mmCIF file of C-alpha atoms and ligand atoms in Angstrom:
data_model
loop_
_atom_site.group_PDB
_atom_site.id
_atom_site.type_symbol
_atom_site.label_atom_id
_atom_site.label_comp_id
_atom_site.label_asym_id
_atom_site.label_seq_id
_atom_site.Cartn_x
_atom_site.Cartn_y
_atom_site.Cartn_z
ATOM 1 C CA MET K 1 -0.067 0.088 0.029
ATOM 2 C CA ASN K 2 1.404 3.412 -0.855
ATOM 3 C CA GLU K 3 1.451 6.425 1.320
ATOM 4 C CA HIS K 4 -1.522 8.070 -0.345
ATOM 5 C CA ALA K 5 -3.724 4.896 -0.091
ATOM 6 C CA ALA K 6 -2.737 4.650 3.710
ATOM 7 C CA SER K 7 -3.817 8.327 4.176
ATOM 8 C CA ASN K 8 -7.186 7.756 2.397
ATOM 9 C CA ASP K 9 -7.899 4.557 4.393
ATOM 10 C CA ALA K 10 -7.512 6.611 7.560
ATOM 11 C CA VAL K 11 -10.702 8.360 6.848
ATOM 12 C CA GLY K 12 -12.790 5.738 5.049
ATOM 13 C CA GLY K 13 -11.830 6.875 1.547
ATOM 14 C CA ARG K 14 -13.136 10.494 1.703
ATOM 15 C CA ILE K 15 -10.953 13.411 2.628
ATOM 16 C CA LEU K 16 -12.222 16.995 2.385
ATOM 17 C CA ILE K 17 -9.420 19.704 2.885
ATOM 18 C CA ALA K 18 -10.155 23.420 3.192
ATOM 19 C CA VAL K 19 -7.331 25.862 2.664
ATOM 20 C CA ASP K 20 -7.927 29.552 3.254
ATOM 21 C CA GLY K 21 -5.725 32.661 3.559
ATOM 22 C CA PRO K 22 -4.886 36.110 2.292
ATOM 23 C CA ALA K 23 -3.529 36.926 -1.154
ATOM 24 C CA ALA K 24 -0.066 35.555 -1.979
ATOM 25 C CA SER K 25 0.144 33.636 1.217
ATOM 26 C CA GLY K 26 1.048 30.411 -0.595
ATOM 27 C CA LYS K 27 -2.358 28.779 -0.113
ATOM 28 C CA GLY K 28 -2.712 27.902 -3.880
ATOM 29 C CA THR K 29 0.642 26.029 -4.022
ATOM 30 C CA ILE K 30 -0.125 24.340 -0.728
ATOM 31 C CA ALA K 31 -3.568 23.300 -1.876
ATOM 32 C CA ARG K 32 -2.263 21.915 -5.151
ATOM 33 C CA SER K 33 0.512 20.039 -3.351
ATOM 34 C CA LEU K 34 -1.984 18.585 -0.745
ATOM 35 C CA ALA K 35 -4.244 17.455 -3.704
ATOM 36 C CA ASP K 36 -1.236 15.710 -5.244
ATOM 37 C CA HIS K 37 -0.237 14.122 -2.040
ATOM 38 C CA PHE K 38 -3.609 12.846 -1.076
ATOM 39 C CA LYS K 39 -4.663 12.083 -4.741
ATOM 40 C CA LEU K 40 -7.609 14.439 -4.578
ATOM 41 C CA PRO K 41 -9.135 16.833 -7.102
ATOM 42 C CA HIS K 42 -8.419 20.462 -6.369
ATOM 43 C CA MET K 43 -10.442 23.683 -6.960
ATOM 44 C CA ASP K 44 -8.835 27.179 -6.862
ATOM 45 C CA THR K 45 -12.064 29.059 -5.958
ATOM 46 C CA GLY K 46 -10.241 32.453 -6.451
ATOM 47 C CA ALA K 47 -10.116 31.541 -10.152
ATOM 48 C CA LEU K 48 -13.950 31.677 -10.262
ATOM 49 C CA TYR K 49 -14.030 35.193 -8.878
ATOM 50 C CA ARG K 50 -11.281 36.107 -11.287
ATOM 51 C CA ALA K 51 -13.206 34.680 -14.200
ATOM 52 C CA VAL K 52 -16.172 36.810 -13.292
ATOM 53 C CA ALA K 53 -13.842 39.846 -13.014
ATOM 54 C CA LEU K 54 -12.326 39.120 -16.457
ATOM 55 C CA ASN K 55 -15.834 38.937 -18.102
ATOM 56 C CA LEU K 56 -16.839 42.212 -16.505
ATOM 57 C CA TRP K 57 -13.460 43.856 -17.567
ATOM 58 C CA ARG K 58 -13.807 42.619 -21.165
ATOM 59 C CA TRP K 59 -17.381 43.925 -21.505
ATOM 60 C CA GLY K 60 -16.424 47.219 -19.951
ATOM 61 C CA GLY K 61 -18.932 46.605 -17.124
ATOM 62 C CA ASP K 62 -18.824 48.595 -13.953
ATOM 63 C CA PRO K 63 -17.333 46.799 -10.926
ATOM 64 C CA LYS K 64 -19.222 49.089 -8.603
ATOM 65 C CA SER K 65 -22.527 47.648 -9.940
ATOM 66 C CA GLU K 66 -23.533 44.481 -8.135
ATOM 67 C CA PHE K 67 -26.055 43.868 -10.891
ATOM 68 C CA GLU K 68 -23.502 43.970 -13.621
ATOM 69 C CA ALA K 69 -21.124 41.788 -11.649
ATOM 70 C CA VAL K 70 -23.889 39.150 -11.287
ATOM 71 C CA ARG K 71 -24.467 39.196 -15.116
ATOM 72 C CA ALA K 72 -20.743 38.526 -15.461
ATOM 73 C CA CYS K 73 -21.165 35.249 -13.579
ATOM 74 C CA ASP K 74 -22.740 33.677 -16.620
ATOM 75 C CA ASP K 75 -20.437 31.709 -18.909
ATOM 76 C CA ILE K 76 -17.325 31.783 -16.848
ATOM 77 C CA GLY K 77 -16.151 28.255 -17.879
ATOM 78 C CA SER K 78 -14.594 29.376 -21.120
ATOM 79 C CA ASN K 79 -11.762 31.704 -19.859
ATOM 80 C CA GLY K 80 -10.007 29.330 -17.440
ATOM 81 C CA ASP K 81 -6.591 29.511 -19.110
ATOM 82 C CA ASP K 82 -6.608 33.176 -19.969
ATOM 83 C CA PRO K 83 -3.246 34.786 -18.996
ATOM 84 C CA GLU K 84 -5.200 38.042 -18.081
ATOM 85 C CA LEU K 85 -6.804 36.201 -15.120
ATOM 86 C CA ARG K 86 -3.870 36.903 -12.860
ATOM 87 C CA SER K 87 -3.230 40.527 -14.145
ATOM 88 C CA GLU K 88 -3.488 43.365 -11.765
ATOM 89 C CA PRO K 89 -6.563 44.975 -13.093
ATOM 90 C CA VAL K 90 -8.449 41.727 -12.967
ATOM 91 C CA SER K 91 -7.188 40.920 -9.433
ATOM 92 C CA LYS K 92 -8.447 44.332 -8.323
ATOM 93 C CA ILE K 93 -11.810 43.813 -9.855
ATOM 94 C CA ALA K 94 -12.066 40.318 -8.419
ATOM 95 C CA SER K 95 -11.393 41.675 -4.955
ATOM 96 C CA VAL K 96 -14.291 44.247 -5.404
ATOM 97 C CA ILE K 97 -16.884 41.967 -7.014
ATOM 98 C CA SER K 98 -16.210 39.131 -4.528
ATOM 99 C CA ALA K 99 -17.753 41.324 -1.740
ATOM 100 C CA TYR K 100 -21.189 41.137 -3.417
ATOM 101 C CA PRO K 101 -23.548 38.649 -1.748
ATOM 102 C CA MET K 102 -25.295 37.913 -5.098
ATOM 103 C CA VAL K 103 -21.989 37.052 -6.807
ATOM 104 C CA ARG K 104 -21.041 34.865 -3.889
ATOM 105 C CA SER K 105 -24.422 33.024 -4.044
ATOM 106 C CA ALA K 106 -24.095 32.634 -7.957
ATOM 107 C CA LEU K 107 -20.790 30.746 -7.405
ATOM 108 C CA PHE K 108 -21.822 28.906 -4.236
ATOM 109 C CA GLU K 109 -23.436 25.799 -5.769
ATOM 110 C CA ARG K 110 -20.596 24.928 -8.044
ATOM 111 C CA GLN K 111 -18.066 25.060 -5.060
ATOM 112 C CA ARG K 112 -20.378 23.108 -2.700
ATOM 113 C CA ALA K 113 -20.852 20.457 -5.400
ATOM 114 C CA PHE K 114 -17.109 20.129 -5.911
ATOM 115 C CA ALA K 115 -16.626 19.786 -2.161
ATOM 116 C CA ALA K 116 -19.389 17.002 -2.042
ATOM 117 C CA GLN K 117 -17.679 14.729 -4.415
ATOM 118 C CA PRO K 118 -17.687 11.152 -3.107
ATOM 119 C CA GLY K 119 -13.929 10.805 -2.912
ATOM 120 C CA GLY K 120 -13.406 14.184 -1.304
ATOM 121 C CA ALA K 121 -11.411 17.215 -2.513
ATOM 122 C CA VAL K 122 -9.101 20.119 -1.686
ATOM 123 C CA LEU K 123 -10.489 23.588 -2.144
ATOM 124 C CA ASP K 124 -8.677 26.929 -1.526
ATOM 125 C CA GLY K 125 -9.982 30.387 -1.078
ATOM 126 C CA ARG K 126 -11.182 32.740 1.664
ATOM 127 C CA ASP K 127 -14.286 31.149 2.951
ATOM 128 C CA ILE K 128 -13.842 27.456 2.453
ATOM 129 C CA GLY K 129 -13.536 26.435 6.038
ATOM 130 C CA THR K 130 -16.143 28.872 7.177
ATOM 131 C CA VAL K 131 -18.930 28.851 4.505
ATOM 132 C CA ILE K 132 -18.284 26.398 1.618
ATOM 133 C CA ALA K 133 -17.044 23.358 3.586
ATOM 134 C CA PRO K 134 -17.599 24.003 7.326
ATOM 135 C CA SER K 135 -17.492 20.302 8.015
ATOM 136 C CA ALA K 136 -14.068 19.709 6.230
ATOM 137 C CA ASP K 137 -11.900 16.947 7.704
ATOM 138 C CA ALA K 138 -8.904 19.209 7.809
ATOM 139 C CA LYS K 139 -8.749 23.015 7.659
ATOM 140 C CA LEU K 140 -5.603 25.148 7.188
ATOM 141 C CA PHE K 141 -5.322 28.898 7.398
ATOM 142 C CA VAL K 142 -2.306 29.827 5.477
ATOM 143 C CA THR K 143 -0.741 33.221 6.154
ATOM 144 C CA ALA K 144 2.539 35.252 5.821
ATOM 145 C CA SER K 145 3.538 38.840 6.545
ATOM 146 C CA ALA K 146 2.359 41.515 4.095
ATOM 147 C CA GLN K 147 6.017 42.227 3.135
ATOM 148 C CA VAL K 148 6.778 38.673 2.335
ATOM 149 C CA ARG K 149 3.540 38.243 0.337
ATOM 150 C CA ALA K 150 4.256 41.393 -1.625
ATOM 151 C CA GLN K 151 7.724 40.121 -2.508
ATOM 152 C CA ARG K 152 6.290 36.867 -3.709
ATOM 153 C CA ARG K 153 3.619 38.681 -5.747
ATOM 154 C CA VAL K 154 6.212 40.912 -7.351
ATOM 155 C CA ARG K 155 8.279 37.817 -8.355
ATOM 156 C CA GLU K 156 5.186 36.031 -9.707
ATOM 157 C CA LEU K 157 4.158 39.076 -11.836
ATOM 158 C CA LEU K 158 7.648 39.556 -13.249
ATOM 159 C CA GLU K 159 7.986 35.875 -14.102
ATOM 160 C CA ARG K 160 4.739 36.330 -16.059
ATOM 161 C CA GLY K 161 6.236 39.201 -17.901
ATOM 162 C CA MET K 162 3.898 41.683 -16.186
ATOM 163 C CA PRO K 163 5.030 44.949 -14.708
ATOM 164 C CA ALA K 164 5.263 45.138 -10.858
ATOM 165 C CA ARG K 165 6.670 47.588 -8.418
ATOM 166 C CA PHE K 166 7.083 46.549 -4.816
ATOM 167 C CA ALA K 167 5.566 49.669 -3.179
ATOM 168 C CA GLU K 168 2.471 49.565 -5.346
ATOM 169 C CA VAL K 169 2.026 45.844 -4.908
ATOM 170 C CA LEU K 170 2.257 46.071 -1.182
ATOM 171 C CA LEU K 171 -0.337 48.827 -1.017
ATOM 172 C CA ASP K 172 -2.591 46.940 -3.274
ATOM 173 C CA LEU K 173 -2.278 43.804 -1.151
ATOM 174 C CA LYS K 174 -3.132 45.664 2.031
ATOM 175 C CA ALA K 175 -6.119 47.239 0.364
ATOM 176 C CA ARG K 176 -7.275 43.697 -0.695
ATOM 177 C CA ASP K 177 -6.720 42.378 2.755
ATOM 178 C CA GLU K 178 -8.930 45.099 4.147
ATOM 179 C CA ARG K 179 -11.682 44.425 1.588
ATOM 180 C CA ASP K 180 -11.499 40.687 2.143
ATOM 181 C CA THR K 181 -11.550 40.745 5.928
ATOM 182 C CA GLY K 182 -13.941 43.832 6.243
ATOM 183 C CA ARG K 183 -16.709 42.753 3.955
ATOM 184 C CA GLY K 184 -20.038 41.629 5.350
ATOM 185 C CA ALA K 185 -20.519 38.603 3.041
ATOM 186 C CA ALA K 186 -18.240 35.667 3.927
ATOM 187 C CA PRO K 187 -15.195 37.652 5.076
ATOM 188 C CA LEU K 188 -11.725 36.207 5.102
ATOM 189 C CA ALA K 189 -11.413 34.626 8.540
ATOM 190 C CA ARG K 190 -9.748 31.730 10.203
ATOM 191 C CA ALA K 191 -12.358 29.052 11.060
ATOM 192 C CA ASP K 192 -12.085 28.165 14.960
ATOM 193 C CA ASP K 193 -10.883 24.661 14.013
ATOM 194 C CA ALA K 194 -8.380 25.710 11.281
ATOM 195 C CA ALA K 195 -4.718 24.966 11.894
ATOM 196 C CA LEU K 196 -2.542 28.130 11.365
ATOM 197 C CA LEU K 197 0.341 27.966 8.914
ATOM 198 C CA ASP K 198 2.601 31.024 8.787
ATOM 199 C CA THR K 199 4.779 30.662 5.706
ATOM 200 C CA SER K 200 6.773 33.913 6.130
ATOM 201 C CA GLU K 201 10.035 32.149 6.994
ATOM 202 C CA MET K 202 9.487 29.030 5.051
ATOM 203 C CA SER K 203 10.650 27.810 1.591
ATOM 204 C CA VAL K 204 7.905 26.283 -0.614
ATOM 205 C CA GLU K 205 9.162 22.791 0.329
ATOM 206 C CA GLN K 206 9.061 23.549 4.004
ATOM 207 C CA ALA K 207 5.590 25.034 3.859
ATOM 208 C CA VAL K 208 4.285 22.024 1.826
ATOM 209 C CA ALA K 209 5.798 19.455 4.175
ATOM 210 C CA GLN K 210 4.353 21.351 7.190
ATOM 211 C CA ALA K 211 0.897 21.512 5.554
ATOM 212 C CA VAL K 212 0.909 17.743 5.023
ATOM 213 C CA ARG K 213 1.993 17.159 8.649
ATOM 214 C CA LEU K 214 -0.784 19.444 9.877
ATOM 215 C CA VAL K 215 -3.423 17.763 7.692
ATOM 216 C CA GLU K 216 -2.323 14.244 8.737
ATOM 217 C CA ALA K 217 -2.467 15.325 12.376
ATOM 218 C CA ARG K 218 -6.033 16.555 11.869
ATOM 219 C CA LEU K 219 -7.075 13.475 9.984
ATOM 220 C CA SER K 220 -5.804 11.061 12.718
ATOM 221 C CA GLU K 221 -7.511 13.263 15.478
ATOM 222 C CA ARG K 222 -10.774 13.021 13.622
ATOM 223 C CA HIS K 223 -10.426 9.348 12.543
ATOM 224 C CA PRO K 224 -8.176 7.652 15.096
ATOM 225 C CA ARG K 225 -6.992 4.230 13.868
HETATM 226 O O1 CDP O 301 -4.068 34.541 -5.589
HETATM 227 P P1 CDP O 301 -4.667 35.508 -4.718
HETATM 228 O O2 CDP O 301 -4.746 35.038 -3.255
HETATM 229 O O3 CDP O 301 -4.221 36.887 -4.815
HETATM 230 O O4 CDP O 301 -6.254 35.632 -5.206
HETATM 231 P P2 CDP O 301 -7.330 34.551 -5.403
HETATM 232 O O5 CDP O 301 -7.248 33.415 -4.460
HETATM 233 O O6 CDP O 301 -7.083 34.173 -6.887
HETATM 234 O O7 CDP O 301 -8.680 35.372 -5.237
HETATM 235 C C1 CDP O 301 -9.057 36.423 -6.101
HETATM 236 C C2 CDP O 301 -10.023 37.312 -5.370
HETATM 237 O O8 CDP O 301 -11.198 36.532 -5.080
HETATM 238 C C3 CDP O 301 -9.542 37.717 -3.902
HETATM 239 O O9 CDP O 301 -9.115 39.074 -3.997
HETATM 240 C C4 CDP O 301 -10.686 37.456 -2.956
HETATM 241 O O10 CDP O 301 -11.238 38.669 -2.610
HETATM 242 C C5 CDP O 301 -11.797 36.682 -3.814
HETATM 243 N N1 CDP O 301 -12.092 35.408 -3.301
HETATM 244 C C6 CDP O 301 -13.120 35.239 -2.430
HETATM 245 O O11 CDP O 301 -13.769 36.279 -2.036
HETATM 246 N N2 CDP O 301 -13.466 34.030 -1.956
HETATM 247 C C7 CDP O 301 -12.955 32.897 -2.299
HETATM 248 N N3 CDP O 301 -13.155 31.819 -1.856
HETATM 249 C C8 CDP O 301 -11.678 32.998 -3.150
HETATM 250 C C9 CDP O 301 -11.318 34.290 -3.663
#
């Protein structure tokens, strides 16, 4: 039996993992690595909000209008690979439109259904452990200092050939943090039962290894052998 099968057996074949955290905390990389490790499907829920933002941006819609943002939720399946999804204008619009309750409910069912798959899943976002999958087997809240997150985001943008200046990226991240934590609808928050993973001082490999340890510890607490 391999390591993955052993882990799956520990919880009767179904593992649901929720990974939340602020922008550029490393949650996406961690969630993808956990999905690989536990052989589970993965959903990056931020990509849904980005896809809505990209639709709106392309139409020239107004991000200040909840009504226009809801219309932009239709037909978001087709732009999944678009490089503009991670551009700064689209990131900013995503952060604005994700505060609208009607946008969140338009995207809710597809996330809930993904989480309800018989074999389990890994989802990452802002409200997975609190709203989308409150009964997840293991929850992680991944964070890092704003300085470190801004450095990572600058590197990521430059690698994608996009312009990036540290001071602007840092300001922008802080503004997004405020919008994410301050909004009324599903604000970014650590669930009471989420394990905290601060990746400020960690390499990617260290963060992933620690995430696997934390999830395994949670799984064995919930489903002792
Ligand atoms: O990669 P990064 O953390 O910068 O952003 P993301 O995870 O791709 O999310 C894009 C935007 O969608 C964020 O600014 C959040 O405000 C929003 N979001 C959300 O409200 N709820 C989620 N479950 C996921 C993302």
